[in-house]
XYZ file of C-alpha atoms in Angstrom:
542
model
C 77.798 99.730 -51.621
C 75.952 102.316 -53.720
C 77.530 104.217 -56.543
C 79.421 107.397 -55.878
C 79.063 110.830 -57.469
C 80.202 114.405 -57.222
C 77.789 117.058 -56.093
C 78.193 120.765 -55.701
C 75.286 121.105 -53.288
C 75.040 119.791 -49.744
C 73.535 116.307 -49.698
C 74.005 114.171 -46.632
C 75.513 111.004 -45.280
C 78.771 109.427 -46.229
C 79.796 105.832 -46.582
C 81.879 105.619 -43.414
C 78.774 106.545 -41.324
C 80.781 109.155 -39.377
C 80.767 112.140 -41.722
C 79.325 113.270 -45.028
C 82.688 113.225 -46.783
C 84.334 109.948 -47.884
C 87.778 109.974 -46.216
C 90.709 108.907 -48.429
C 93.614 106.906 -47.147
C 96.832 108.576 -46.003
C 98.236 110.755 -48.789
C 101.286 112.931 -49.310
C 101.420 116.714 -48.890
C 101.323 117.192 -52.681
C 98.133 115.069 -52.915
C 96.600 117.081 -50.052
C 97.347 120.293 -51.946
C 95.592 118.790 -54.982
C 92.606 117.857 -52.807
C 92.273 121.448 -51.617
C 91.907 122.583 -55.192
C 88.927 120.244 -55.721
C 86.364 121.317 -53.136
C 83.522 119.003 -54.411
C 83.111 116.113 -51.916
C 81.868 112.681 -53.003
C 78.821 111.076 -51.442
C 77.368 107.623 -51.253
C 73.986 106.148 -50.473
C 72.296 106.566 -47.113
C 73.100 103.151 -45.671
C 76.743 102.880 -46.733
C 78.658 99.620 -46.757
C 76.527 96.821 -45.236
C 78.844 93.917 -45.846
C 79.401 93.298 -42.087
C 76.292 95.042 -40.769
C 73.976 93.252 -38.302
C 70.953 94.853 -39.937
C 71.092 95.086 -43.731
C 68.603 97.466 -45.371
C 69.508 97.224 -49.076
C 67.776 93.845 -49.609
C 64.640 94.640 -51.675
C 64.111 93.003 -55.062
C 62.210 95.007 -57.710
C 58.977 93.021 -57.279
C 59.004 93.471 -53.504
C 59.492 97.176 -54.018
C 56.673 97.174 -56.567
C 54.169 95.554 -54.205
C 55.249 97.928 -51.395
C 54.383 100.788 -53.718
C 51.060 99.136 -54.602
C 50.222 98.625 -50.917
C 51.108 102.255 -50.081
C 49.158 103.742 -53.027
C 46.204 101.591 -53.817
C 44.949 100.495 -50.427
C 43.075 103.618 -49.446
C 42.580 105.788 -52.528
C 40.447 103.296 -54.467
C 37.671 103.501 -51.874
C 36.634 107.010 -52.963
C 36.787 106.679 -56.761
C 33.272 105.400 -57.607
C 31.832 108.434 -55.858
C 34.206 110.586 -57.945
C 32.686 109.176 -61.150
C 29.230 109.963 -59.808
C 30.323 113.535 -59.059
C 32.028 114.232 -62.384
C 30.342 111.914 -64.855
C 31.815 108.941 -66.740
C 33.744 110.754 -69.432
C 35.511 113.445 -67.374
C 36.333 110.902 -64.650
C 37.902 108.422 -67.019
C 39.855 111.172 -68.778
C 41.206 112.436 -65.424
C 42.078 108.964 -64.221
C 44.069 108.187 -67.353
C 45.734 111.633 -67.603
C 46.725 111.779 -63.935
C 47.863 108.166 -64.084
C 50.205 108.896 -67.014
C 51.427 112.038 -65.368
C 52.083 110.186 -62.142
C 54.132 107.598 -64.109
C 56.278 110.296 -65.617
C 56.833 112.194 -62.386
C 57.651 108.890 -60.637
C 60.303 108.198 -63.263
C 61.715 111.715 -62.713
C 62.138 110.836 -59.017
C 64.160 107.830 -60.075
C 66.409 110.004 -62.306
C 67.048 112.361 -59.403
C 67.949 109.455 -57.108
C 70.357 108.063 -59.677
C 72.061 111.443 -59.999
C 72.339 111.816 -56.143
C 72.610 108.281 -54.654
C 72.733 109.513 -51.101
C 69.070 110.659 -51.148
C 66.824 108.678 -48.815
C 63.862 111.057 -48.394
C 62.269 114.193 -49.799
C 64.275 116.093 -47.145
C 67.515 114.976 -48.716
C 66.237 115.969 -52.140
C 65.267 119.376 -50.806
C 68.728 119.833 -49.387
C 70.294 119.224 -52.840
C 68.138 121.956 -54.392
C 67.730 124.514 -51.570
C 70.321 123.649 -48.924
C 69.417 123.296 -45.257
C 66.183 125.240 -45.643
C 65.056 122.863 -48.357
C 65.875 119.836 -46.195
C 63.672 121.120 -43.402
C 60.883 122.240 -45.732
C 60.658 119.086 -47.816
C 61.335 116.788 -44.839
C 58.686 118.312 -42.677
C 56.183 118.238 -45.518
C 56.915 114.569 -46.155
C 56.491 113.695 -42.477
C 53.224 115.597 -42.222
C 51.782 114.014 -45.368
C 52.688 110.466 -44.320
C 51.299 110.958 -40.812
C 48.030 112.236 -42.245
C 47.853 109.182 -44.472
C 48.401 106.995 -41.424
C 45.512 108.856 -39.741
C 43.333 108.134 -42.766
C 43.991 104.417 -42.412
C 43.136 104.450 -38.694
C 39.912 106.345 -39.527
C 38.991 103.830 -42.233
C 39.713 100.953 -39.841
C 37.298 102.534 -37.365
C 34.611 102.854 -40.094
C 35.099 99.243 -41.127
C 34.871 97.863 -37.572
C 31.748 99.939 -36.860
C 30.176 98.473 -40.013
C 31.183 94.862 -39.230
C 30.053 94.974 -35.597
C 27.044 97.292 -35.972
C 28.745 99.811 -33.738
C 29.439 97.120 -31.137
C 31.536 99.492 -29.060
C 32.858 103.040 -28.939
C 34.647 104.239 -32.066
C 37.512 105.379 -29.903
C 38.148 101.767 -28.842
C 38.317 100.686 -32.512
C 40.693 103.511 -33.180
C 42.997 102.382 -30.368
C 42.835 98.802 -31.638
C 43.906 100.012 -35.100
C 46.681 101.989 -33.519
C 48.044 98.987 -31.582
C 47.847 96.597 -34.575
C 49.559 99.086 -36.864
C 52.306 99.830 -34.364
C 53.079 96.115 -33.827
C 53.226 95.392 -37.588
C 55.485 98.463 -38.040
C 58.227 97.098 -35.695
C 60.435 95.409 -38.387
C 63.176 97.836 -39.318
C 63.670 96.780 -42.967
C 61.235 97.196 -45.828
C 62.045 93.668 -47.060
C 60.195 92.208 -44.071
C 57.258 94.553 -44.531
C 57.105 93.709 -48.268
C 55.550 90.309 -47.598
C 52.650 92.093 -45.893
C 52.182 94.223 -49.008
C 51.379 91.083 -51.079
C 48.615 90.284 -48.613
C 47.452 93.915 -48.903
C 47.071 93.683 -52.649
C 45.182 90.354 -52.489
C 42.915 91.910 -49.852
C 41.998 95.071 -51.751
C 41.578 93.249 -55.050
C 39.306 90.642 -53.433
C 37.192 93.214 -51.610
C 36.667 95.345 -54.717
C 35.929 92.228 -56.744
C 33.238 91.221 -54.243
C 31.675 94.658 -54.375
C 31.620 94.700 -58.184
C 29.935 91.281 -58.295
C 27.483 92.200 -55.528
C 26.335 95.460 -57.059
C 26.145 93.749 -60.450
C 23.785 91.065 -59.117
C 21.738 93.347 -56.813
C 21.627 96.356 -59.222
C 20.641 98.880 -56.509
C 20.470 101.744 -59.060
C 17.635 101.817 -61.674
C 18.264 105.255 -63.053
C 20.370 106.346 -66.000
C 24.156 106.878 -66.193
C 25.595 110.346 -66.723
C 28.355 110.841 -69.278
C 28.811 114.305 -67.814
C 27.350 116.022 -64.747
C 26.233 119.606 -64.277
C 28.128 120.498 -61.148
C 29.953 123.424 -59.590
C 33.620 124.115 -58.929
C 33.374 123.100 -55.315
C 31.963 119.626 -55.861
C 34.014 118.979 -58.951
C 37.352 119.839 -57.406
C 36.516 117.951 -54.251
C 36.267 114.888 -56.516
C 39.526 115.772 -58.349
C 41.385 115.918 -55.024
C 40.365 112.324 -54.330
C 41.810 111.273 -57.707
C 45.095 113.028 -56.880
C 45.204 111.296 -53.506
C 44.757 107.974 -55.237
C 48.081 108.431 -57.074
C 49.942 110.067 -54.196
C 52.492 107.399 -53.339
C 55.466 109.400 -54.627
C 56.345 110.742 -51.206
C 57.842 107.333 -50.233
C 59.633 106.504 -53.473
C 63.063 107.765 -52.400
C 62.916 105.557 -49.314
C 61.898 102.519 -51.370
C 64.729 103.057 -53.810
C 67.261 103.453 -51.035
C 66.569 99.873 -49.892
C 66.651 98.294 -53.352
C 69.530 95.881 -53.973
C 69.933 97.487 -57.377
C 68.414 101.001 -57.616
C 68.446 100.707 -61.401
C 65.583 98.227 -61.087
C 63.307 101.033 -59.912
C 61.502 101.507 -63.240
C 60.275 97.891 -63.112
C 58.717 98.590 -59.702
C 57.233 101.845 -60.897
C 55.618 100.338 -64.021
C 54.229 97.477 -61.919
C 52.599 100.005 -59.619
C 51.208 102.263 -62.353
C 49.915 99.398 -64.403
C 48.061 97.921 -61.420
C 46.688 101.080 -59.943
C 45.546 102.778 -63.123
C 43.773 99.728 -64.477
C 42.236 98.789 -61.118
C 41.100 102.339 -60.496
C 39.312 102.702 -63.842
C 37.727 99.219 -63.788
C 36.516 99.448 -60.189
C 35.295 103.022 -60.383
C 33.397 102.583 -63.660
C 31.859 99.149 -62.893
C 30.703 100.071 -59.359
C 29.266 103.382 -60.574
C 27.465 101.724 -63.503
C 25.563 99.419 -61.134
C 25.362 101.578 -57.953
C 24.694 104.866 -59.823
C 24.410 108.201 -58.106
C 23.776 106.497 -54.765
C 27.332 105.107 -54.617
C 28.984 105.734 -51.255
C 32.471 106.751 -50.269
C 34.219 104.532 -49.189
C 32.919 102.336 -52.031
C 32.587 99.223 -49.863
C 29.332 100.626 -48.535
C 27.580 100.434 -51.858
C 26.349 96.818 -51.475
C 23.829 95.252 -49.144
C 24.478 95.112 -45.405
C 25.717 91.507 -45.398
C 27.946 91.954 -48.484
C 29.279 95.234 -47.027
C 30.311 93.486 -43.830
C 31.975 90.695 -45.744
C 33.796 93.164 -47.978
C 34.938 95.270 -45.031
C 36.241 92.158 -43.345
C 38.240 91.132 -46.434
C 39.495 94.731 -46.771
C 40.824 94.938 -43.227
C 44.331 93.699 -44.164
C 44.746 96.334 -46.860
C 43.327 99.048 -44.552
C 45.917 98.089 -41.877
C 48.904 97.210 -44.090
C 48.611 100.358 -46.249
C 48.906 102.397 -43.094
C 51.769 100.230 -41.830
C 53.801 100.849 -45.026
C 53.294 104.587 -44.702
C 54.042 104.420 -40.989
C 57.290 102.624 -41.737
C 58.259 105.404 -44.138
C 57.595 108.056 -41.478
C 59.501 106.179 -38.773
C 62.428 105.437 -41.120
C 62.729 109.133 -42.071
C 63.114 110.056 -38.413
C 65.329 107.064 -37.614
C 67.729 107.621 -40.493
C 67.981 111.320 -39.710
C 68.690 110.550 -36.084
C 71.431 107.943 -36.629
C 72.772 108.789 -40.107
C 76.166 109.974 -38.969
C 76.859 106.795 -36.990
C 76.635 103.075 -37.515
C 73.914 102.758 -34.865
C 71.066 101.920 -37.235
C 72.952 98.831 -38.422
C 73.067 97.374 -34.895
C 70.626 95.321 -32.823
C 71.496 96.792 -29.442
C 69.121 98.393 -26.921
C 69.654 101.949 -28.112
C 69.107 101.143 -31.796
C 66.103 98.913 -31.207
C 64.588 101.013 -28.428
C 64.786 104.231 -30.397
C 63.022 102.573 -33.306
C 60.234 101.297 -31.071
C 59.778 104.728 -29.417
C 59.714 106.544 -32.725
C 57.047 104.182 -34.043
C 54.887 104.499 -30.866
C 55.059 108.287 -30.888
C 54.304 108.512 -34.595
C 51.247 106.289 -34.412
C 49.865 108.143 -31.364
C 50.067 111.416 -33.338
C 48.310 109.809 -36.245
C 45.563 108.535 -33.953
C 45.002 112.042 -32.544
C 44.652 113.431 -36.111
C 42.193 110.708 -37.002
C 40.037 111.602 -33.976
C 40.242 115.297 -34.681
C 39.031 115.163 -38.351
C 36.545 112.271 -38.507
C 35.324 113.019 -42.082
C 36.692 110.588 -44.661
C 36.252 112.485 -47.937
C 37.212 115.870 -46.544
C 40.329 114.458 -44.877
C 41.387 112.901 -48.142
C 40.892 116.210 -49.947
C 42.745 118.259 -47.380
C 45.782 115.994 -47.492
C 45.773 115.752 -51.285
C 45.589 119.505 -51.826
C 48.050 120.602 -49.220
C 50.744 117.946 -49.620
C 50.175 115.301 -52.327
C 49.858 117.830 -55.132
C 53.501 118.876 -54.598
C 55.107 115.525 -53.779
C 53.338 113.748 -56.603
C 53.593 116.387 -59.314
C 55.177 119.776 -58.400
C 58.451 118.677 -56.772
C 59.070 116.049 -59.452
C 58.934 118.752 -62.093
C 61.281 120.796 -59.968
C 63.720 117.846 -59.811
C 63.765 117.622 -63.580
C 64.309 121.351 -64.065
C 67.189 121.192 -61.546
C 68.833 118.268 -63.271
C 68.612 119.957 -66.670
C 69.529 123.497 -65.561
C 71.173 125.355 -68.433
C 69.972 122.817 -71.075
C 66.244 123.621 -71.149
C 66.191 124.364 -74.926
C 69.304 122.598 -76.117
C 67.363 120.099 -78.261
C 63.730 119.825 -79.486
C 63.210 116.951 -76.963
C 64.549 119.081 -74.107
C 62.305 121.922 -75.156
C 59.255 119.691 -75.109
C 60.141 118.179 -71.751
C 60.781 121.664 -70.336
C 57.302 122.793 -71.422
C 55.823 119.574 -69.993
C 57.437 120.056 -66.612
C 56.421 123.688 -66.387
C 52.850 122.621 -67.127
C 53.108 119.926 -64.451
C 54.305 122.603 -62.006
C 51.272 124.743 -62.903
C 48.947 121.753 -62.393
C 50.439 121.246 -58.906
C 49.857 124.941 -58.068
C 46.248 124.706 -59.269
C 45.539 121.498 -57.341
C 47.085 123.008 -54.189
C 45.256 126.363 -54.307
C 41.791 125.201 -55.393
C 42.098 121.991 -53.293
C 42.795 124.000 -50.124
C 39.719 126.110 -50.808
C 37.253 123.278 -51.426
C 38.563 121.043 -48.679
C 38.637 123.855 -46.154
C 35.106 124.803 -47.110
C 33.988 121.170 -46.732
C 35.523 120.914 -43.270
C 33.970 124.221 -42.273
C 30.516 123.327 -43.510
C 30.378 119.784 -42.151
C 29.168 119.797 -38.481
C 30.810 116.413 -37.780
C 34.240 117.922 -38.480
C 34.299 120.101 -35.383
C 37.393 119.091 -33.496
C 36.735 117.383 -30.168
C 33.107 118.276 -29.323
C 31.294 115.638 -27.127
C 32.179 113.490 -30.066
C 35.284 115.557 -30.333
C 35.608 117.877 -27.248
C 38.797 119.971 -27.445
C 39.619 122.646 -30.013
C 42.879 122.331 -31.893
C 43.587 125.835 -30.767
C 44.412 124.432 -27.375
C 47.487 122.905 -29.009
C 48.293 125.805 -31.365
C 48.114 128.616 -28.802
C 50.830 127.411 -26.414
C 52.958 126.400 -29.386
C 52.860 129.903 -30.885
C 52.897 131.808 -27.642
C 55.841 129.914 -26.141
C 57.880 130.176 -29.342
C 57.256 133.918 -29.467
C 57.983 134.884 -25.883
C 60.496 132.456 -24.445
C 64.267 132.736 -25.114
C 66.501 129.969 -26.345
C 67.336 127.374 -25.000
C 64.952 127.667 -22.024
C 62.079 128.405 -24.423
C 62.708 125.273 -26.432
C 62.594 123.018 -23.375
C 59.500 124.759 -22.061
C 57.851 124.570 -25.429
C 58.420 120.818 -25.652
C 56.969 120.326 -22.184
C 54.029 122.553 -22.930
C 53.050 120.680 -26.100
C 53.507 117.320 -24.374
C 51.140 118.358 -21.544
C 48.476 119.554 -23.976
C 48.637 116.336 -26.042
C 48.429 114.162 -22.898
C 45.507 116.251 -21.694
C 43.730 115.891 -25.037
C 44.176 112.106 -24.984
C 43.019 111.857 -21.341
C 39.870 113.936 -21.920
C 39.114 112.362 -25.316
C 39.430 108.758 -24.100
C 38.108 108.976 -20.551
C 35.937 112.061 -19.987
C 34.106 112.531 -23.313
C 32.788 108.925 -23.437
C 31.520 109.327 -19.874
C 29.659 112.499 -20.819
C 28.110 110.757 -23.811
C 27.176 107.653 -21.752
C 25.370 109.594 -19.044
C 23.557 112.096 -21.306
C 19.775 111.597 -21.336
C 18.399 109.945 -24.490
C 17.325 112.497 -27.074
C 19.500 115.280 -25.591
C 21.388 117.026 -28.407
C 25.160 117.329 -28.281
C 26.282 120.356 -26.316
C 29.622 122.093 -26.211
C 31.609 120.694 -23.305
C 34.665 122.933 -23.118
C 33.698 123.803 -19.521
C 34.403 120.191 -18.604
C 38.075 120.542 -19.575
C 39.630 123.223 -17.312
C 43.099 121.680 -17.481
C 43.371 121.983 -21.262
C 42.004 125.509 -21.256
C 44.423 126.430 -18.413
C 47.388 125.086 -20.295
C 46.344 126.830 -23.515
C 45.714 130.296 -22.010
C 48.128 130.783 -19.119
C 51.063 133.143 -19.417
C 53.891 131.356 -21.214
C 56.476 133.337 -19.321
C 55.589 131.413 -16.148
C 56.796 128.159 -17.628
C 59.763 126.238 -16.380
């Protein structure tokens, strides 16, 4: 059982799994009067006492946790870094990699301090509740879920790119996306991180081997014969697009609370953190610099495309485990957040019955389907990375960690010279997060706007996202509670099912029967059901 503490704010989940407050044994009237004077309840960790539980979650050792963190963080971000060096130049890129790596180590340690102070925390939503109450729980929790689902979508998209490269576009990209969806869903079925951790070791071996093959291949083939640039004359747009990819490479912090919650001893967390930061910072710098030095300005993103065709196929094949498993780890985090929040006030998540197992399976299936839809809607690797990094990762990796430290040290900011220095440091980190978020949203939004392949659901991607947003906003605005809530859920479900139907069945048929050489044409007229659902009067629902 985890350690206990007193908290004046409203964290969640007590040890008896029925209520947030730990119930004492029968006491006298005098003792009850004394209890009323002390209004601060005590809280325990999210999973409570697991001595007699059928499913035990707190089983991770520090090295298993460390490799989970490596699989979650390293698997996807490293693929964009050689192109970052080409965009920024050697010196600025190395400085940024080292600086952001050190900053990520510090903010990761701050997350550990916050977890030790509030052992009940399982997710960013719980941390937000400590700081800002119920509003903070919804804000931080929703942000965490959105970020992780976007990362899952990135892994599905990268799997599609890899399979297209290996098979020379042997079949429709949608088919590869569905295959990635199914594989990821199946591997995400275990409920405990300890079982997923063994996959993370394979993920690390996979990404290390793939990058090593690429470094050797470009070193032998030397595809670039020009000079290397210590610095590059660039503009704000291109430079910050590259910076967003570096930020994304260190953006594993969103899952750290969940990893700590399943450690046998949460005090071992720093060992896991230092294992992660040592591996990712060194691997990022070595891979990015070596590949850039031999591939030069022609380096591609993902980096596995920088070698010859045969080597690229081999490297993509070896990288498939890390592409899949990295998404699985993030998918497990997303599913566990929903699962714990659903069953936290009962002992259901410790059981193996139909309800407990069935709900876990359904949560996983729904989450991966949503990730697949996102992957199909924004099929631009670099721009998707930048959008996610600027909107979410900047805060979960840097900004919120600084907020946690400031909250823990409230009233003692300038009590000692060390506290003063740390206060200044965390304020600077908060400013860095604001800068990354603001400028990152600008450059990634501009990139998506300017790139013709990012148009959501044309013949390659036929349905506008507004088909989903319009009924959501209109129904929420015009329909009363609770009838509006039920109608809203049905409305969104119909639109999503329609998008999947038209994307999977109709759009490929249009593409297949189009005459050779005919340019892509808008095909919204082929989708009357989606347009009808999106534009009809919401008051007629239900």
